[in-house]
Every structure is written in structure tokens, then in C-alpha cells.
């Protein structure tokens, strides 16, 4: 009979062993307080890593060991399940992990009076810690965003999908001076008008309302009458807040540009007044200049004039021509910016040939101008380009004494990975000192010699060229010796280079 009972117990133990081996937890039946294991599955064996229970507990930190002993003691003497959550352990890979220990009283004392179930919760604990770290990061970023929103001068407001205001920074509150809870109440207390028509902005036209409908609005100008009755101009943008499957609200940001707009309008008025005064001045001066020049021309036709009087009259006539040229240059500067927008492809060689021909035919001085073009040289420009080269050539002639020799060469030129048309204009005049080179193209710079000049020729050339994306600078005709003549270099972006 005893053998039958023993055989049954062996079978029961074997069956229990089979059951716990298939359970995905570390299970052991422990004789407490002897700390002997009556039965355990493969998972618990791995947890012990070849040592007995006492030795394994001895290797654990004191705080962890005390929690395990406390759980086993409670289960043994109180006959109740005791749980110790998230016990720090060292897993087989040598890495830190966590397990939750369930100490369950067991009535079949042959195997042990406490069943210990250790469930690996490492991934759960690490996952929760990651979530907690992520939450801390989100909180930190939220605090940073809140700080940025509060210090930015731009007014910012956010609303949820039903229009409740969820965020409004200090700039927004200061502008509206209103205590409202939703966008509908806000709009009802503000008066908005379209700047171009003066018509009142309807409720469904306000940018925040359009954004709540899923629209995106960029740089919308509006006039808004504030609580104190003051009308302010704002530029605003708004967009929906889209999360996953739909709109979850909207955000609007705007800046008060009233002062800026008033300054721009004042600048436009001032520019208009300046242009009117300049037109009146140049028109009247030109008329007076033309009359004076006419009288001088009549005087010079008188054969009875002595040499001294003829010299004075001729010099005065030339001065009148300089005055006319100055007025013309002022007018060109006035329209240069507007006309620079109107450009087309043109052959700069043909422009230079026209300039050369004009100077050879109209100058009374002994001048020699040669032009050596190297093939077709297409650039983007307009009629002002002729004035550029006319001023450069005129500058070379004016500041040269005796026989004037001017050489012009054009050709393709590569620099900084871009293709240009390069024009070199050299003369045999007195040259330009290094000190003068640095200020030569400044406004109202008189020139490189004592020769009379109106100070706008080279400045006009530089201004126009920069509007075309071109460059100009002065150098020595013979490198290192400025006294043997000057060289002006112009780089114009080639029309077929993709500039």
C-alpha cells in the first residue's frame, strides 16, 4: 500500500514538474524557513544560475534580500499571498532587470510550504521608465515652448476644435485687452476690416475661423479696431492643428505692423515729393542752361572775338554741357532702380561699338579708341548699359592729357563656377593711385585728377551694374605701376549661363 502511495506521489510530482515547466514564469516550491527547494522549473534554475537558494540570496543586495525573505515569511505564517513588485535582479546576460515575486502558501508540504513565482517584468519596467522619461522630455519642451511664446513679440493664440481658447500669450492678451474663453466671443468683441476695401470682416472670414475649417492662411493683412477704439493694422497667419485623423484645433499668429506701414507710406509720400521737386528743378535748370548755352553759341560765331574772350566763352559753353550731363545723370539715377527690372538679352559688343563710334565722331580732342571683341557676348541688360560704358570711356578721356589712347577688350570669363562677359577698358592717362581706387566709385567723388567733373559718372556706372548683378573695379594698366594708365574691369553675367 505504501509503495502505491509513494508511486502516486512520484507521478504527482512528475506531473506537476511537467506543468510548471510549460508555464512562462520562474516557479519553485520552497521549504521555509529551511530555504530548501522541493521542486522548481527550468526558468527558476536559470535564475539561480547553478547556485543554491541561500547562496543566491547572499549575493543579492541587502535591500532586495530582505524584501524576498519578508515575502516568504508572510506567505508562510499568515497563510496569505504576498507580492513584492519590481525587484531588481541581474539576468543571465549580466544586465540589470526586474521581476515581481509572488509568495503563495502551499498546503502540500512535501514539496515545500511556499510556492515562489518570479515573473520577469524587465521590459514592462523599462517601457514605463521610457514613457516617464518621454513625459519629462515633453514637459520640458512644453515649458520651453511656453517661455518662447511668452517672450515673443508676436501675438499667438490656440483654440481647440470647438473654438475654446486653450492658449494665448502675453502679446495676444496685451493687444486684445479682452477676457474671453472662445474665439466666437473674441470675434464678437473685435471689429475687423479689410485694408484694401474698408469692408467689415465677416465672422466666417476671420483667419482663425478659416483655420478651424482646415484652411491655411499666410500673411493676411487686416485692420482691427481695439477695445479702446484704436485701429491697428496686423499681418497674420493661421493654420489648423492636424492630429492623426483630423483637425484638432487651430493656431493664429499676428504682428502689429501699424507703425511700420505708416513709416512706409510716409517714405512713399516723401519719395514722391522728392521726385516732384527734382523734376521741377531739373526741368527749370535745363531750360535756363539751354538758353545760356544758346547765347554762348551765338557769341562764338562772332569772328571779331579776341582769343581771350573766345576761350572764356568756349569754356562756359563746355561747362553748360557738363551741367546738362549732370542733370541727365541725376535723372538716370532716379529711374535706374525701376528700369533695372526690365531687362532683355543683348549683345554688349554692339553697345560698346556704338559708344566708341559716338566718342570718335563727337570729340574735338585727338583721341584713339580701339575695340577688340572676342565673339558674341550676350548679357541681360537695357538701355542703361550704354550709359555705363559711355561714362567709363568719358572718364578716361576727361582725365587724360595730350593724345588719348583707349583700348577695349571683351571676352568670356569664368570665376567662382560662373560664366561672365568681361570687358577691360584701359587708357594711357595718369592712372589711379591705390588710395583713390578705394573711393573712386563713391557718390560725389570728384575723380582721379584735377580735371573738372560732376562726380556722378562712375557712381552711376557702379549703381546700374550692381542692379544687373554685375561688378566693376579699377586697376593699373601695367600691374604695379599706376602712373602708366588705368584699367577698368566690368564683369557682366553671361545671358546663356543660367544666372
Tab-separated table of C-alpha atoms in Angstrom:
chain	number	residue	atom	x	y	z
A	1	UNK	CA	0.000	0.000	0.000
A	2	UNK	CA	2.858	2.355	0.937
A	3	UNK	CA	4.502	1.721	-2.406
A	4	UNK	CA	1.304	2.624	-4.204
A	5	UNK	CA	1.089	5.916	-2.298
A	6	UNK	CA	4.709	6.676	-2.949
A	7	UNK	CA	4.260	5.826	-6.602
A	8	UNK	CA	1.272	8.141	-6.772
A	9	UNK	CA	3.269	10.943	-5.157
A	10	UNK	CA	6.085	10.426	-7.623
A	11	UNK	CA	3.637	10.587	-10.504
A	12	UNK	CA	2.002	13.677	-8.999
A	13	UNK	CA	5.399	15.354	-8.618
A	14	UNK	CA	6.332	14.402	-12.177
A	15	UNK	CA	3.034	15.752	-13.484
A	16	UNK	CA	3.478	18.977	-11.518
A	17	UNK	CA	7.013	19.297	-12.861
A	18	UNK	CA	5.690	18.966	-16.414
A	19	UNK	CA	3.041	21.615	-15.756
A	20	UNK	CA	5.357	24.235	-14.248
A	21	UNK	CA	7.929	23.658	-16.967
A	22	UNK	CA	5.406	24.910	-19.535
A	23	UNK	CA	4.431	28.000	-17.555
A	24	UNK	CA	6.301	31.153	-18.788
A	25	UNK	CA	7.404	32.134	-15.273
A	26	UNK	CA	10.137	31.162	-12.833
A	27	UNK	CA	8.475	28.791	-10.292
A	28	UNK	CA	9.844	26.982	-7.230
A	29	UNK	CA	8.351	25.185	-4.205
A	30	UNK	CA	10.374	26.200	-1.157
A	31	UNK	CA	10.638	24.695	2.327
A	32	UNK	CA	10.681	27.770	4.551
A	33	UNK	CA	12.478	28.694	6.740
A	34	UNK	CA	14.940	25.925	5.795
A	35	UNK	CA	15.403	27.574	2.377
A	36	UNK	CA	15.404	24.269	0.570
A	37	UNK	CA	13.793	23.839	-2.841
A	38	UNK	CA	11.479	20.894	-3.218
A	39	UNK	CA	10.643	21.449	-6.896
A	40	UNK	CA	11.434	24.107	-9.482
A	41	UNK	CA	11.117	24.604	-13.207
A	42	UNK	CA	13.851	25.321	-15.742
A	43	UNK	CA	13.243	29.077	-15.523
A	44	UNK	CA	13.929	29.193	-11.796
A	45	UNK	CA	17.064	27.075	-12.283
A	46	UNK	CA	18.343	29.651	-14.757
A	47	UNK	CA	17.539	32.391	-12.285
A	48	UNK	CA	19.714	30.635	-9.620
A	49	UNK	CA	22.445	30.173	-12.250
A	50	UNK	CA	23.787	26.962	-10.685
A	51	UNK	CA	23.826	28.085	-7.034
A	52	UNK	CA	21.525	27.024	-4.214
A	53	UNK	CA	18.884	29.380	-2.860
A	54	UNK	CA	20.836	30.522	0.211
A	55	UNK	CA	23.951	31.358	-1.820
A	56	UNK	CA	21.862	33.166	-4.432
A	57	UNK	CA	20.158	35.286	-1.788
A	58	UNK	CA	23.523	36.041	-0.191
A	59	UNK	CA	24.738	37.534	-3.485
A	60	UNK	CA	21.784	39.905	-3.739
A	61	UNK	CA	21.816	43.454	-2.373
A	62	UNK	CA	20.712	43.603	1.240
A	63	UNK	CA	17.535	45.568	0.440
A	64	UNK	CA	16.444	43.043	-2.200
A	65	UNK	CA	17.230	40.035	0.007
A	66	UNK	CA	15.181	41.499	2.873
A	67	UNK	CA	12.166	42.001	0.597
A	68	UNK	CA	12.327	38.357	-0.573
A	69	UNK	CA	12.639	36.997	2.987
A	70	UNK	CA	9.767	39.256	4.061
A	71	UNK	CA	7.546	37.868	1.275
A	72	UNK	CA	8.357	34.235	2.107
A	73	UNK	CA	7.818	34.814	5.831
A	74	UNK	CA	4.447	36.470	5.312
A	75	UNK	CA	3.235	33.700	2.996
A	76	UNK	CA	4.376	31.007	5.389
A	77	UNK	CA	2.932	32.381	8.645
A	78	UNK	CA	-0.044	34.480	7.526
A	79	UNK	CA	-1.261	31.932	5.003
A	80	UNK	CA	-1.842	34.771	2.511
A	81	UNK	CA	-0.331	35.579	-0.858
A	82	UNK	CA	2.334	38.251	-0.639
A	83	UNK	CA	3.625	40.218	-3.619
A	84	UNK	CA	6.902	42.120	-3.949
A	85	UNK	CA	6.822	44.179	-7.142
A	86	UNK	CA	9.724	45.096	-9.407
A	87	UNK	CA	12.602	43.534	-7.524
A	88	UNK	CA	15.960	44.496	-9.075
A	89	UNK	CA	17.806	41.420	-10.353
A	90	UNK	CA	20.741	40.524	-12.575
A	91	UNK	CA	19.571	38.492	-15.562
A	92	UNK	CA	21.647	35.802	-17.285
A	93	UNK	CA	23.180	38.252	-19.786
A	94	UNK	CA	24.673	40.168	-16.885
A	95	UNK	CA	22.358	43.125	-17.447
A	96	UNK	CA	20.087	44.638	-14.825
A	97	UNK	CA	16.476	43.518	-14.832
A	98	UNK	CA	13.337	43.369	-12.723
A	99	UNK	CA	10.981	40.661	-11.517
A	100	UNK	CA	7.804	40.588	-9.457
A	101	UNK	CA	7.742	37.890	-6.742
A	102	UNK	CA	4.517	36.164	-5.784
A	103	UNK	CA	4.891	34.169	-2.498
A	104	UNK	CA	1.936	31.744	-2.318
A	105	UNK	CA	1.217	29.483	0.729
A	106	UNK	CA	1.289	25.786	-0.258
A	107	UNK	CA	-0.517	23.058	1.718
A	108	UNK	CA	1.401	20.058	0.315
A	109	UNK	CA	4.452	20.471	2.488
A	110	UNK	CA	6.255	17.508	0.959
A	111	UNK	CA	7.296	19.766	-1.947
A	112	UNK	CA	7.530	22.966	0.107
A	113	UNK	CA	5.277	25.176	2.177
A	114	UNK	CA	5.665	28.275	-0.097
A	115	UNK	CA	5.358	28.464	-3.862
A	116	UNK	CA	7.528	31.262	-5.227
A	117	UNK	CA	6.639	32.657	-8.661
A	118	UNK	CA	9.128	35.158	-10.099
A	119	UNK	CA	7.790	36.913	-13.199
A	120	UNK	CA	10.264	38.821	-15.374
A	121	UNK	CA	8.883	42.368	-15.749
A	122	UNK	CA	12.075	43.953	-17.118
A	123	UNK	CA	10.512	45.014	-20.423
A	124	UNK	CA	7.448	46.427	-18.653
A	125	UNK	CA	9.533	48.413	-16.171
A	126	UNK	CA	11.890	49.682	-18.864
A	127	UNK	CA	8.929	50.571	-21.043
A	128	UNK	CA	7.318	52.509	-18.211
A	129	UNK	CA	10.598	54.284	-17.459
A	130	UNK	CA	10.928	55.208	-21.137
A	131	UNK	CA	7.410	56.597	-21.065
A	132	UNK	CA	8.241	58.539	-17.913
A	133	UNK	CA	11.424	59.932	-19.487
A	134	UNK	CA	9.479	60.799	-22.617
A	135	UNK	CA	6.857	62.522	-20.487
A	136	UNK	CA	9.606	64.505	-18.729
A	137	UNK	CA	11.023	65.484	-22.112
A	138	UNK	CA	7.587	66.571	-23.298
A	139	UNK	CA	7.094	68.591	-20.115
A	140	UNK	CA	10.498	70.219	-20.603
A	141	UNK	CA	9.761	71.054	-24.242
A	142	UNK	CA	6.337	72.341	-23.234
A	143	UNK	CA	7.948	74.625	-20.667
A	144	UNK	CA	10.465	75.827	-23.243
A	145	UNK	CA	7.701	76.486	-25.756
A	146	UNK	CA	5.686	78.341	-23.136
A	147	UNK	CA	8.716	80.506	-22.361
A	148	UNK	CA	9.276	81.270	-26.042
A	149	UNK	CA	5.605	82.100	-26.541
A	150	UNK	CA	5.602	84.446	-23.586
A	151	UNK	CA	8.682	86.428	-24.616
A	152	UNK	CA	7.951	86.629	-28.357
A	153	UNK	CA	6.535	89.978	-29.522
A	154	UNK	CA	4.230	88.157	-31.942
A	155	UNK	CA	0.673	87.596	-30.689
A	156	UNK	CA	-0.189	83.870	-30.634
A	157	UNK	CA	-3.443	82.107	-29.784
A	158	UNK	CA	-4.519	78.458	-29.973
A	159	UNK	CA	-8.058	77.070	-29.950
A	160	UNK	CA	-9.435	73.539	-29.828
A	161	UNK	CA	-11.743	72.057	-32.454
A	162	UNK	CA	-14.869	73.646	-30.919
A	163	UNK	CA	-13.279	77.089	-30.632
A	164	UNK	CA	-12.309	77.155	-26.962
A	165	UNK	CA	-9.143	79.202	-26.430
A	166	UNK	CA	-6.507	76.868	-24.985
A	167	UNK	CA	-3.506	79.204	-25.138
A	168	UNK	CA	-2.954	82.930	-25.515
A	169	UNK	CA	0.440	84.517	-24.921
A	170	UNK	CA	1.106	87.877	-23.285
A	171	UNK	CA	1.388	89.691	-26.622
A	172	UNK	CA	-2.057	88.441	-27.646
A	173	UNK	CA	-3.638	89.456	-24.325
A	174	UNK	CA	-1.976	92.876	-24.446
A	175	UNK	CA	-3.256	93.512	-27.981
A	176	UNK	CA	-6.859	92.381	-27.495
A	177	UNK	CA	-7.241	93.626	-23.889
A	178	UNK	CA	-10.153	91.166	-23.596
A	179	UNK	CA	-11.062	88.346	-21.198
A	180	UNK	CA	-12.726	85.739	-23.409
A	181	UNK	CA	-12.947	81.941	-23.374
A	182	UNK	CA	-13.629	81.123	-27.018
A	183	UNK	CA	-12.977	82.525	-30.490
A	184	UNK	CA	-16.657	83.304	-31.095
A	185	UNK	CA	-16.784	85.632	-28.096
A	186	UNK	CA	-13.458	87.132	-29.166
A	187	UNK	CA	-14.610	87.900	-32.712
A	188	UNK	CA	-17.886	89.388	-31.486
A	189	UNK	CA	-15.943	91.927	-29.425
A	190	UNK	CA	-13.454	92.914	-32.147
A	191	UNK	CA	-14.058	94.871	-35.341
A	192	UNK	CA	-12.054	93.721	-38.324
A	193	UNK	CA	-11.844	95.443	-41.714
A	194	UNK	CA	-10.060	94.680	-44.974
A	195	UNK	CA	-7.396	97.362	-45.582
A	196	UNK	CA	-7.873	97.488	-49.360
A	197	UNK	CA	-11.669	97.974	-49.283
A	198	UNK	CA	-12.551	99.075	-45.771
A	199	UNK	CA	-15.307	96.446	-45.676
A	200	UNK	CA	-16.011	94.715	-42.398
A	201	UNK	CA	-14.606	91.200	-41.970
A	202	UNK	CA	-17.422	88.671	-41.633
A	203	UNK	CA	-17.255	86.108	-38.827
A	204	UNK	CA	-16.500	83.174	-41.129
A	205	UNK	CA	-13.768	85.221	-42.866
A	206	UNK	CA	-11.574	85.676	-39.796
A	207	UNK	CA	-8.343	83.682	-40.263
A	208	UNK	CA	-8.843	81.642	-37.072
A	209	UNK	CA	-12.311	80.559	-38.247
A	210	UNK	CA	-10.946	79.546	-41.633
A	211	UNK	CA	-8.143	77.592	-39.947
A	212	UNK	CA	-10.697	75.708	-37.828
A	213	UNK	CA	-12.279	74.655	-41.138
A	214	UNK	CA	-8.924	73.231	-42.273
A	215	UNK	CA	-7.653	76.186	-44.357
A	216	UNK	CA	-4.141	77.637	-44.184
A	217	UNK	CA	-3.745	81.416	-44.286
A	218	UNK	CA	-0.420	83.178	-44.808
A	219	UNK	CA	0.463	86.887	-44.385
A	220	UNK	CA	-3.131	88.155	-44.359
A	221	UNK	CA	-3.428	91.921	-43.810
A	222	UNK	CA	-6.271	93.114	-41.569
A	223	UNK	CA	-7.278	96.282	-39.778
A	224	UNK	CA	-8.541	95.550	-36.258
A	225	UNK	CA	-10.238	98.089	-34.012
A	226	UNK	CA	-9.120	97.515	-30.449
A	227	UNK	CA	-11.150	97.853	-27.271
A	228	UNK	CA	-10.012	101.484	-26.872
A	229	UNK	CA	-11.240	102.341	-30.396
A	230	UNK	CA	-7.765	102.491	-31.946
A	231	UNK	CA	-7.484	100.976	-35.441
A	232	UNK	CA	-4.365	98.852	-35.903
A	233	UNK	CA	-3.043	97.014	-38.959
A	234	UNK	CA	-1.862	93.444	-38.427
A	235	UNK	CA	-0.329	90.772	-40.639
A	236	UNK	CA	-1.441	87.327	-39.592
A	237	UNK	CA	-1.115	83.660	-40.467
A	238	UNK	CA	-3.268	80.779	-39.265
A	239	UNK	CA	-3.369	77.042	-39.799
A	240	UNK	CA	-5.212	74.001	-38.475
A	241	UNK	CA	-3.710	71.725	-35.839
A	242	UNK	CA	-3.964	68.321	-37.503
A	243	UNK	CA	-3.518	65.202	-35.388
A	244	UNK	CA	-3.814	61.736	-36.930
A	245	UNK	CA	-7.250	61.587	-38.487
A	246	UNK	CA	-8.442	65.171	-38.494
A	247	UNK	CA	-8.346	68.755	-37.259
A	248	UNK	CA	-7.971	69.135	-33.516
A	249	UNK	CA	-7.943	72.903	-33.383
A	250	UNK	CA	-6.174	75.882	-34.925
A	251	UNK	CA	-3.425	78.378	-34.193
A	252	UNK	CA	-3.126	82.020	-35.245
A	253	UNK	CA	-0.133	84.337	-35.024
A	254	UNK	CA	-0.054	88.012	-35.945
A	255	UNK	CA	2.124	91.097	-35.647
A	256	UNK	CA	1.047	94.702	-35.300
A	257	UNK	CA	2.619	96.493	-38.276
A	258	UNK	CA	0.759	99.790	-37.944
A	259	UNK	CA	3.879	101.842	-37.247
A	260	UNK	CA	5.845	100.094	-39.972
A	261	UNK	CA	3.061	100.630	-42.500
A	262	UNK	CA	2.739	104.311	-41.587
A	263	UNK	CA	6.502	104.720	-41.983
A	264	UNK	CA	6.390	103.018	-45.396
A	265	UNK	CA	3.523	105.245	-46.528
A	266	UNK	CA	5.399	108.317	-45.283
A	267	UNK	CA	8.511	107.166	-47.155
A	268	UNK	CA	6.461	106.717	-50.334
A	269	UNK	CA	4.998	110.211	-49.933
A	270	UNK	CA	8.436	111.665	-49.266
A	271	UNK	CA	9.868	109.881	-52.301
A	272	UNK	CA	7.036	111.217	-54.443
A	273	UNK	CA	7.634	114.756	-53.173
A	274	UNK	CA	11.380	114.419	-53.780
A	275	UNK	CA	10.824	113.210	-57.338
A	276	UNK	CA	8.407	116.082	-57.986
A	277	UNK	CA	10.882	118.663	-56.676
A	278	UNK	CA	13.699	117.026	-58.646
A	279	UNK	CA	11.652	117.061	-61.839
A	280	UNK	CA	10.788	120.725	-61.357
A	281	UNK	CA	14.398	121.628	-60.575
A	282	UNK	CA	15.976	119.706	-63.457
A	283	UNK	CA	13.351	120.962	-65.902
A	284	UNK	CA	13.870	124.620	-64.979
A	285	UNK	CA	17.670	124.350	-64.750
A	286	UNK	CA	17.770	122.626	-68.133
A	287	UNK	CA	15.687	125.417	-69.696
A	288	UNK	CA	17.909	128.101	-68.230
A	289	UNK	CA	21.033	126.149	-69.192
A	290	UNK	CA	19.821	125.700	-72.766
A	291	UNK	CA	19.164	129.447	-73.062
A	292	UNK	CA	22.590	130.367	-71.724
A	293	UNK	CA	24.272	127.823	-73.973
A	294	UNK	CA	22.411	129.220	-76.978
A	295	UNK	CA	23.672	132.706	-76.274
A	296	UNK	CA	27.229	131.397	-75.958
A	297	UNK	CA	26.925	129.559	-79.291
A	298	UNK	CA	25.816	132.798	-80.931
A	299	UNK	CA	28.693	134.642	-79.301
A	300	UNK	CA	31.242	132.096	-80.543
A	301	UNK	CA	30.025	132.599	-84.125
A	302	UNK	CA	31.260	136.181	-83.926
A	303	UNK	CA	34.533	136.350	-85.862
A	304	UNK	CA	35.559	139.577	-84.125
A	305	UNK	CA	36.159	137.917	-80.750
A	306	UNK	CA	39.705	138.056	-79.424
A	307	UNK	CA	41.359	134.818	-78.268
A	308	UNK	CA	40.842	135.501	-74.571
A	309	UNK	CA	37.139	136.201	-74.912
A	310	UNK	CA	36.668	133.191	-77.200
A	311	UNK	CA	38.430	130.964	-74.629
A	312	UNK	CA	36.136	132.182	-71.828
A	313	UNK	CA	33.046	131.738	-73.995
A	314	UNK	CA	34.135	128.255	-75.121
A	315	UNK	CA	34.897	127.187	-71.528
A	316	UNK	CA	31.499	128.470	-70.393
A	317	UNK	CA	29.791	126.505	-73.170
A	318	UNK	CA	31.650	123.341	-72.116
A	319	UNK	CA	30.589	123.983	-68.534
A	320	UNK	CA	26.979	124.250	-69.705
A	321	UNK	CA	27.414	120.849	-71.396
A	322	UNK	CA	28.697	119.421	-68.096
A	323	UNK	CA	25.659	120.842	-66.298
A	324	UNK	CA	23.353	119.225	-68.856
A	325	UNK	CA	25.177	115.918	-68.451
A	326	UNK	CA	24.920	116.163	-64.656
A	327	UNK	CA	21.169	116.723	-64.866
A	328	UNK	CA	20.826	113.794	-67.243
A	329	UNK	CA	22.794	111.537	-64.883
A	330	UNK	CA	20.614	112.590	-61.941
A	331	UNK	CA	17.544	111.649	-63.963
A	332	UNK	CA	19.099	108.299	-64.873
A	333	UNK	CA	19.847	107.544	-61.237
A	334	UNK	CA	16.259	108.445	-60.438
A	335	UNK	CA	14.867	105.850	-62.827
A	336	UNK	CA	17.690	103.286	-62.652
A	337	UNK	CA	16.115	101.078	-59.973
A	338	UNK	CA	12.753	100.824	-61.732
A	339	UNK	CA	14.288	100.249	-65.157
A	340	UNK	CA	16.695	97.593	-63.872
A	341	UNK	CA	13.724	95.251	-63.553
A	342	UNK	CA	13.121	95.466	-67.281
A	343	UNK	CA	15.957	93.538	-68.873
A	344	UNK	CA	16.419	91.510	-72.002
A	345	UNK	CA	19.199	89.628	-73.753
A	346	UNK	CA	21.505	91.971	-75.652
A	347	UNK	CA	24.927	91.868	-77.306
A	348	UNK	CA	27.203	94.052	-75.191
A	349	UNK	CA	29.709	94.262	-78.077
A	350	UNK	CA	27.159	96.189	-80.145
A	351	UNK	CA	26.581	98.556	-77.219
A	352	UNK	CA	30.319	99.231	-76.886
A	353	UNK	CA	30.732	99.748	-80.651
A	354	UNK	CA	28.012	102.419	-80.503
A	355	UNK	CA	29.769	104.143	-77.593
A	356	UNK	CA	33.137	104.080	-79.404
A	357	UNK	CA	31.618	105.491	-82.587
A	358	UNK	CA	29.891	108.284	-80.655
A	359	UNK	CA	33.093	109.432	-78.955
A	360	UNK	CA	35.204	109.251	-82.127
A	361	UNK	CA	32.690	111.351	-84.068
A	362	UNK	CA	31.872	113.971	-81.431
A	363	UNK	CA	35.158	114.708	-79.626
A	364	UNK	CA	37.268	117.667	-80.658
A	365	UNK	CA	40.341	116.250	-78.919
A	366	UNK	CA	42.886	113.940	-80.517
A	367	UNK	CA	41.675	110.537	-79.299
A	368	UNK	CA	42.303	106.958	-80.342
A	369	UNK	CA	39.906	104.203	-79.300
A	370	UNK	CA	40.324	100.568	-80.314
A	371	UNK	CA	37.846	97.800	-79.589
A	372	UNK	CA	38.702	94.106	-79.834
A	373	UNK	CA	35.617	91.943	-79.248
A	374	UNK	CA	36.040	88.191	-78.857
A	375	UNK	CA	32.904	86.737	-80.420
A	376	UNK	CA	29.267	87.243	-79.474
A	377	UNK	CA	28.837	88.436	-75.874
A	378	UNK	CA	25.203	88.177	-74.775
A	379	UNK	CA	24.195	89.646	-71.414
A	380	UNK	CA	20.948	90.719	-69.751
A	381	UNK	CA	20.564	94.479	-69.685
A	382	UNK	CA	18.732	97.514	-71.014
A	383	UNK	CA	19.421	100.992	-72.373
A	384	UNK	CA	21.192	101.998	-69.156
A	385	UNK	CA	24.061	99.662	-70.085
A	386	UNK	CA	25.118	102.124	-72.783
A	387	UNK	CA	25.350	104.879	-70.165
A	388	UNK	CA	27.683	102.681	-68.118
A	389	UNK	CA	30.289	102.330	-70.864
A	390	UNK	CA	29.760	105.891	-72.045
A	391	UNK	CA	30.624	107.148	-68.554
A	392	UNK	CA	33.707	104.922	-68.263
A	393	UNK	CA	35.070	105.992	-71.663
A	394	UNK	CA	34.228	109.652	-70.979
A	395	UNK	CA	36.044	109.376	-67.643
A	396	UNK	CA	39.170	108.018	-69.404
A	397	UNK	CA	39.146	110.825	-71.960
A	398	UNK	CA	38.431	113.614	-69.460
A	399	UNK	CA	41.297	112.688	-67.145
A	400	UNK	CA	43.942	112.126	-69.845
A	401	UNK	CA	46.195	114.867	-71.173
A	402	UNK	CA	47.508	115.118	-74.727
A	403	UNK	CA	46.745	112.295	-77.152
A	404	UNK	CA	44.224	109.912	-75.582
A	405	UNK	CA	44.547	106.181	-76.263
A	406	UNK	CA	41.760	103.920	-75.039
A	407	UNK	CA	41.706	100.155	-75.645
A	408	UNK	CA	38.627	97.998	-75.025
A	409	UNK	CA	38.695	94.180	-74.974
A	410	UNK	CA	35.755	91.860	-74.354
A	411	UNK	CA	35.533	88.095	-73.923
A	412	UNK	CA	34.169	85.202	-71.892
A	413	UNK	CA	35.424	84.790	-68.334
A	414	UNK	CA	34.898	82.067	-65.700
A	415	UNK	CA	35.109	82.751	-61.954
A	416	UNK	CA	33.586	81.065	-58.892
A	417	UNK	CA	31.996	78.465	-61.163
A	418	UNK	CA	30.012	81.087	-63.093
A	419	UNK	CA	30.418	82.465	-66.610
A	420	UNK	CA	30.678	86.181	-67.261
A	421	UNK	CA	31.403	88.556	-70.106
A	422	UNK	CA	34.487	90.525	-69.127
A	423	UNK	CA	35.190	93.967	-70.592
A	424	UNK	CA	38.576	95.619	-69.961
A	425	UNK	CA	38.846	99.352	-70.695
A	426	UNK	CA	42.411	100.697	-70.487
A	427	UNK	CA	43.779	104.189	-71.047
A	428	UNK	CA	47.202	105.832	-71.199
A	429	UNK	CA	46.315	108.629	-68.823
A	430	UNK	CA	47.858	109.495	-65.428
A	431	UNK	CA	46.420	106.381	-63.779
A	432	UNK	CA	44.713	106.000	-60.407
A	433	UNK	CA	46.504	105.740	-57.074
A	434	UNK	CA	45.687	102.858	-54.745
A	435	UNK	CA	44.133	105.287	-52.277
A	436	UNK	CA	41.874	106.745	-54.972
A	437	UNK	CA	40.825	103.279	-56.208
A	438	UNK	CA	39.053	102.578	-52.902
A	439	UNK	CA	36.783	105.640	-53.186
A	440	UNK	CA	36.584	106.106	-56.942
A	441	UNK	CA	33.024	104.771	-57.274
A	442	UNK	CA	31.628	106.593	-54.251
A	443	UNK	CA	28.846	109.097	-54.708
A	444	UNK	CA	30.057	112.651	-55.421
A	445	UNK	CA	33.700	111.566	-55.744
A	446	UNK	CA	35.259	114.207	-57.996
A	447	UNK	CA	37.607	111.978	-59.936
A	448	UNK	CA	41.207	110.862	-60.224
A	449	UNK	CA	42.773	114.156	-61.405
A	450	UNK	CA	42.161	117.842	-61.030
A	451	UNK	CA	40.001	117.836	-64.153
A	452	UNK	CA	36.521	119.238	-63.593
A	453	UNK	CA	33.776	116.673	-63.073
A	454	UNK	CA	30.266	116.364	-61.767
A	455	UNK	CA	31.016	113.332	-59.564
A	456	UNK	CA	28.176	111.036	-60.683
A	457	UNK	CA	29.539	109.281	-63.773
A	458	UNK	CA	31.334	106.325	-62.190
A	459	UNK	CA	28.855	106.169	-59.312
A	460	UNK	CA	26.063	105.858	-61.875
A	461	UNK	CA	28.002	103.109	-63.674
A	462	UNK	CA	28.502	101.137	-60.459
A	463	UNK	CA	24.853	101.584	-59.382
A	464	UNK	CA	23.470	100.323	-62.693
A	465	UNK	CA	25.888	97.389	-62.913
A	466	UNK	CA	25.027	96.203	-59.401
A	467	UNK	CA	21.362	96.211	-60.359
A	468	UNK	CA	22.273	93.859	-63.217
A	469	UNK	CA	24.208	91.569	-60.860
A	470	UNK	CA	27.479	92.783	-62.402
A	471	UNK	CA	30.724	94.122	-60.915
A	472	UNK	CA	33.177	96.924	-61.703
A	473	UNK	CA	36.558	97.818	-60.273
A	474	UNK	CA	39.661	99.807	-61.215
A	475	UNK	CA	43.202	98.509	-61.605
A	476	UNK	CA	46.530	99.523	-63.167
A	477	UNK	CA	47.055	99.213	-66.923
A	478	UNK	CA	50.548	97.953	-66.150
A	479	UNK	CA	50.307	95.894	-62.954
A	480	UNK	CA	52.160	97.537	-60.082
A	481	UNK	CA	52.645	100.910	-61.827
A	482	UNK	CA	49.570	103.108	-61.504
A	483	UNK	CA	51.271	106.083	-63.187
A	484	UNK	CA	51.150	104.434	-66.641
A	485	UNK	CA	47.394	104.390	-67.052
A	486	UNK	CA	44.251	102.863	-65.631
A	487	UNK	CA	42.266	99.710	-66.336
A	488	UNK	CA	38.530	99.409	-65.643
A	489	UNK	CA	37.176	95.852	-65.472
A	490	UNK	CA	33.457	95.085	-65.844
A	491	UNK	CA	32.044	91.591	-65.246
A	492	UNK	CA	28.538	91.050	-66.621
A	493	UNK	CA	26.737	87.709	-66.062
A	494	UNK	CA	26.502	85.920	-69.410
A	495	UNK	CA	22.893	85.651	-70.638
A	496	UNK	CA	23.251	81.971	-71.522
A	497	UNK	CA	24.990	80.876	-68.291
A	498	UNK	CA	21.882	80.352	-66.140
A	499	UNK	CA	22.478	83.317	-63.779
